[in-house]
Short mmCIF file of C-alpha atoms in Angstrom, two decimals:
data_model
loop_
_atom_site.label_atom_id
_atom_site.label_comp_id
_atom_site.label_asym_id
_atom_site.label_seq_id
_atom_site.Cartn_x
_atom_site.Cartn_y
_atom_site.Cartn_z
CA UNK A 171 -2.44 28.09 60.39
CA UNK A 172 1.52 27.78 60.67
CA UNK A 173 3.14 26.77 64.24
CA UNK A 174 -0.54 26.26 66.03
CA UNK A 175 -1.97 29.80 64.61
CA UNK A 176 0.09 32.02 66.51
CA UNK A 177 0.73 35.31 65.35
CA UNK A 178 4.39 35.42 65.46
CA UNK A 179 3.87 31.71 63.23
CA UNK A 180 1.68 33.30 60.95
CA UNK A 181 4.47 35.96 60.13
CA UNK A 182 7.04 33.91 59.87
CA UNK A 183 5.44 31.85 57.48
CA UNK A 184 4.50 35.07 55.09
CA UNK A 185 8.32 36.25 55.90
CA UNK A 186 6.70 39.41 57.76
CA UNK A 187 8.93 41.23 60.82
CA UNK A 188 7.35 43.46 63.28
CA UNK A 189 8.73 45.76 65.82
CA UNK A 190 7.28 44.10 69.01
CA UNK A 191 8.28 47.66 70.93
CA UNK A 192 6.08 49.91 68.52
CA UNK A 193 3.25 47.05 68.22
CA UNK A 194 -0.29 47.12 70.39
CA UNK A 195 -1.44 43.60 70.80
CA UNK A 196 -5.61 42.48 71.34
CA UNK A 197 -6.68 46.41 70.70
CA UNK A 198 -10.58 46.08 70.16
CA UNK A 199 -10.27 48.88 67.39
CA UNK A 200 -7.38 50.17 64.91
CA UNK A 201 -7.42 53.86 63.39
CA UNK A 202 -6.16 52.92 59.85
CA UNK A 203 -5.99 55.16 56.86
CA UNK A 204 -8.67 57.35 57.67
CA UNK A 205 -11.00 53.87 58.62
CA UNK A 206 -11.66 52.40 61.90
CA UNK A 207 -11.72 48.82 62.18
CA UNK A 208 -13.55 47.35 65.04
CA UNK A 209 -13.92 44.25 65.84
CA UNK A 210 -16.99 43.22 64.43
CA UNK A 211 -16.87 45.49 60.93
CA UNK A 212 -15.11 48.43 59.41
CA UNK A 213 -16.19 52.18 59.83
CA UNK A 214 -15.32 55.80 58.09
CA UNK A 215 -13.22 57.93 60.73
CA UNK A 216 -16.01 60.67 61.31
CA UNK A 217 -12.84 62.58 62.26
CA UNK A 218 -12.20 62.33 58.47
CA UNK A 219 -15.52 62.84 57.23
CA UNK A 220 -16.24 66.39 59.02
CA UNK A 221 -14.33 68.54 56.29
CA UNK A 222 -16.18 66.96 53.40
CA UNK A 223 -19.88 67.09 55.34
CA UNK A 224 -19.50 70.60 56.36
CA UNK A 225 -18.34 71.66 52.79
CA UNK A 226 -20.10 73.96 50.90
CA UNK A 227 -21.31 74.06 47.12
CA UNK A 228 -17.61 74.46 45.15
CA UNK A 229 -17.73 77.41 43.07
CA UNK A 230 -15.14 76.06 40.51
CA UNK A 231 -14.71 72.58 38.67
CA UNK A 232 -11.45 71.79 40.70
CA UNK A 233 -13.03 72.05 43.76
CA UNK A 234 -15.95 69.78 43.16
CA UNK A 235 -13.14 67.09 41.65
CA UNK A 236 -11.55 67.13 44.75
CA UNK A 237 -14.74 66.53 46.49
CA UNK A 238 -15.72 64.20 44.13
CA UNK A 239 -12.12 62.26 44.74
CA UNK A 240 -12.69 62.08 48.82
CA UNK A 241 -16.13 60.58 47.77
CA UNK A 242 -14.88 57.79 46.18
CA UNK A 243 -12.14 57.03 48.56
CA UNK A 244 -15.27 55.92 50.45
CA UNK A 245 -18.08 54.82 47.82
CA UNK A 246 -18.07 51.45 49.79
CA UNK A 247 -19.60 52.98 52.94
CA UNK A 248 -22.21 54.55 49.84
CA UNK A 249 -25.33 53.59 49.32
CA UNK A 250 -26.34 54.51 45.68
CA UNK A 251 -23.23 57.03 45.20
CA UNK A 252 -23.28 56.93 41.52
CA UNK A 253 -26.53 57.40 41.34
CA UNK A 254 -25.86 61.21 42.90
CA UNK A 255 -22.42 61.72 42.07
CA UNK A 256 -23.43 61.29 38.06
CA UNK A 257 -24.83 64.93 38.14
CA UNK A 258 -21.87 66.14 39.60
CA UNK A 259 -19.54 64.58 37.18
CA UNK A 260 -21.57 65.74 34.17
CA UNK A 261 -21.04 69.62 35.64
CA UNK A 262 -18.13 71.12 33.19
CA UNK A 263 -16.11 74.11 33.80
CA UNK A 264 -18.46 76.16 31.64
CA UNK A 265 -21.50 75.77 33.91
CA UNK A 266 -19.70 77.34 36.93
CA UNK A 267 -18.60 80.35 34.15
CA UNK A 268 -22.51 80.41 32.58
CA UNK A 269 -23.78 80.68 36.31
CA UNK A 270 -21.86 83.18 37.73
CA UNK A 271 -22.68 85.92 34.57
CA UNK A 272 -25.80 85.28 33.27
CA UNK A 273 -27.52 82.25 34.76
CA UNK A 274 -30.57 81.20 32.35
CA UNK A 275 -33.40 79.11 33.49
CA UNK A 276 -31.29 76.01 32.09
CA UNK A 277 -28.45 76.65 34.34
CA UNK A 278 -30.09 77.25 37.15
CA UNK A 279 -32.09 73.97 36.36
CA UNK A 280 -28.74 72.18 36.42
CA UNK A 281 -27.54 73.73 39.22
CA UNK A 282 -30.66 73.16 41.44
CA UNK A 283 -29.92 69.67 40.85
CA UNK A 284 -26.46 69.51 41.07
CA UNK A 285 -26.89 71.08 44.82
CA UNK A 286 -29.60 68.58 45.46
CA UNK A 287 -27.03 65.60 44.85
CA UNK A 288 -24.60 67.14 46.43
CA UNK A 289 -26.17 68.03 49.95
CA UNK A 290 -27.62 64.13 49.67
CA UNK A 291 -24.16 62.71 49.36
CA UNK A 292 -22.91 64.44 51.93
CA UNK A 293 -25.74 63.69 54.10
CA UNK A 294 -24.82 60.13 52.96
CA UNK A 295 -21.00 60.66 54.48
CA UNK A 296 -22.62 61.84 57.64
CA UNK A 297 -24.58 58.30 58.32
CA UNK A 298 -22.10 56.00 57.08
CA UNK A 299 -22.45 53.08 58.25
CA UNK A 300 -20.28 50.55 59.99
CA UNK A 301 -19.67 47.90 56.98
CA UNK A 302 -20.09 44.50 58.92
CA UNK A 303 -16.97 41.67 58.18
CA UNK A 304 -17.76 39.01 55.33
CA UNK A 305 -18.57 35.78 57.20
CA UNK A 306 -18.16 32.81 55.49
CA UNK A 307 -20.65 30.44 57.58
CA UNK A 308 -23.30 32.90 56.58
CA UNK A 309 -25.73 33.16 52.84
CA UNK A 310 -24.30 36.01 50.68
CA UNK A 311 -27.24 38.22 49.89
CA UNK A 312 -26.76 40.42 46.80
CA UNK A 313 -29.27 43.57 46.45
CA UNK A 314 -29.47 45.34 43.25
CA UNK A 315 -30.80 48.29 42.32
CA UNK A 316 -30.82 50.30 38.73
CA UNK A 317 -32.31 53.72 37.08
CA UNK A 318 -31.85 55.53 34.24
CA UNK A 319 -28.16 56.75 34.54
CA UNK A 320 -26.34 54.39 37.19
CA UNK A 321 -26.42 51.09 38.55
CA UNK A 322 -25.71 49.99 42.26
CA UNK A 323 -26.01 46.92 44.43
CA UNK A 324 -25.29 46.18 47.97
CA UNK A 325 -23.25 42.63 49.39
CA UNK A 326 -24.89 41.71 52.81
CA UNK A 327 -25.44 39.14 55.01
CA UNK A 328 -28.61 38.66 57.27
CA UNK A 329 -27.78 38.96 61.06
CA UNK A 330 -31.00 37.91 63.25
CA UNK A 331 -34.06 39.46 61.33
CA UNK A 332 -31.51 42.55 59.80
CA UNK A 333 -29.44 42.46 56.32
CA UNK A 334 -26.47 44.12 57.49
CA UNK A 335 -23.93 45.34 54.48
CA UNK A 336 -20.41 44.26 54.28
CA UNK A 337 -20.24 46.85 50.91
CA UNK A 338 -21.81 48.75 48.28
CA UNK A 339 -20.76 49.17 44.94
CA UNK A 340 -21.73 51.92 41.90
CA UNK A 341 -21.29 53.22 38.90
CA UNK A 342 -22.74 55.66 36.02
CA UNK A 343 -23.47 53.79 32.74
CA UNK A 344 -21.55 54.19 29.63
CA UNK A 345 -22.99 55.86 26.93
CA UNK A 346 -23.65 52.27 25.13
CA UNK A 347 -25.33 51.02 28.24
CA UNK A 348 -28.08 54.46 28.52
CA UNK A 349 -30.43 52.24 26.05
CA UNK A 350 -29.99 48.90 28.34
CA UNK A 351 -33.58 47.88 29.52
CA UNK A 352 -34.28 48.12 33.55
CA UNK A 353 -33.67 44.08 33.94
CA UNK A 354 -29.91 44.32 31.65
CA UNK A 355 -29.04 47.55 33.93
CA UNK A 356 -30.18 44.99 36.84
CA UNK A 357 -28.00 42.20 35.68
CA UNK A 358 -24.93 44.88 35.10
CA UNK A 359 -25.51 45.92 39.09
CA UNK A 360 -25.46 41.94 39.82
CA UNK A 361 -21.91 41.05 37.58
CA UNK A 362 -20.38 44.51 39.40
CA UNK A 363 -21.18 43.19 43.07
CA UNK A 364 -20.11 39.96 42.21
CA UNK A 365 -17.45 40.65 40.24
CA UNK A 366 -15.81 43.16 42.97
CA UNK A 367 -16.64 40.56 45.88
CA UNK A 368 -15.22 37.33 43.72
CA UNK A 369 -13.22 36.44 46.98
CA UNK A 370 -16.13 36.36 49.18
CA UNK A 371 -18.38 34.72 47.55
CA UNK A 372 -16.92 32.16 45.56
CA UNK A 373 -17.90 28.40 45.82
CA UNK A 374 -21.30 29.74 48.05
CA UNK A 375 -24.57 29.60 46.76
CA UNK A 376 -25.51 34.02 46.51
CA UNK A 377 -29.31 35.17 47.12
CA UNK A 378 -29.91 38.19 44.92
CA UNK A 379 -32.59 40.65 45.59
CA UNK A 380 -34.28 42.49 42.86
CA UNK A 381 -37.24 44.85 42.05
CA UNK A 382 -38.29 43.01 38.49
CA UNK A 383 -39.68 39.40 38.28
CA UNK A 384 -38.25 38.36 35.05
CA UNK A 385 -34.68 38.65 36.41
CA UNK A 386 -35.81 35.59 38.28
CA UNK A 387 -37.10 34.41 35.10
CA UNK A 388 -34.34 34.91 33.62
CA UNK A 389 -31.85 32.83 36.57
CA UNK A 390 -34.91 29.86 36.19
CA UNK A 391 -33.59 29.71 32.64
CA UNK A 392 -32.61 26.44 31.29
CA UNK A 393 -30.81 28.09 28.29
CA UNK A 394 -28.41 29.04 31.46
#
């Protein structure tokens, strides 16, 4: 670091000012954009998170967009988000219309599952938890998870006998990807998490954890 590491060095050197009269110096946690960062990891306010766990059901589209908005302001602190939130973005304005007149056994199908996913991801937002800091002494472990609709995989790093996250990442499949076998979804989770954690885990050899033996097969491949 610039000028022995100090802070007021490491500013300089990024042409940074502060305000030394409106700044807190060696806080042990920072409220920041509806996050708190600790020391050891980063957190969702719960302060933040009461309005969207206490909601109920939307009765129109818009409010379920704005729901579905707030959710992914916070997918990181998600486990498996997509793999909810895809029945909620498949709802149109037309099923909110179809069940409030004459709900058929379709709709109400639909909608039993819509409020299914919806009271899981907010029980989800309720137990977020705190998203530990990337730590570059220690083995990137890569978990990866797929079904029929979405894909999802989780960065972490093992701390004593625990893998403790530093993020998840989701996403629905595109239409062209609905026909992918299990082990292709798999390998679409794997590119996402590395993809969006390039920084992290560049240069270090990555563990990946999976449910199907022949994406091992396929990493033992000399063809690779």
């Amino acid at each position: 670091m610039p000028e022995g590491g100090t802070p007021a060095g490491c500013l300089r050197a990024v042409h940074l000012s502060i305000s030394v009269e409106k700044s807190e110096w060696g806080m042990p946690q920072v409220d920041y954009l509806g996050h708190k960062v600790p020391q050891h990891g980063l957190q969702a306010n719960p302060k933040n998170l009461k309005s969207l766990t206490t909601l109920e059901f939307p009765r129109a589209l818009k409010g379920l967009q704005s729901f579905l908005g707030s959710l992914n302001y916070y997918h990181r602190f998600i486990p498996d988000s997509a793999v909810y939130a895809t029945t909620l973005y498949a709802l149109t304005e037309s099923d909110f219309g179809e069940y409030e007149t004459t709900p058929g056994v379709r709709e109400q199908e639909k909608r039993r599952h819509a409020l299914r996913a919806f009271e899981i991801l907010k029980s989800k937002l309720a137990m977020t938890p705190m998203l530990k800091h990337f730590d570059t002494e220690r083995e990137p472990v890569v978990i990866v998870y797929a079904n029929d609709w979405a894909i999802a995989a989780v960065l972490a790093q093992v701390r004593g006998d625990v893998c403790m996250p530093v993020k998840f990442t989701s996403r629905c499949l595109k239409p062209n990807e609905l026909n992918y076998n299990i082990v292709e979804k798999e390998i679409l989770a794997l590119l996402r998490a590395l993809n969006e954690c390039f920084a992290m885990q560049a240069g270090q050899t990555v563990r990946v954890l999976t449910r199907h033996m022949t994406l091992v097969w396929l990493f033992r491949s000399k063809g690779l």
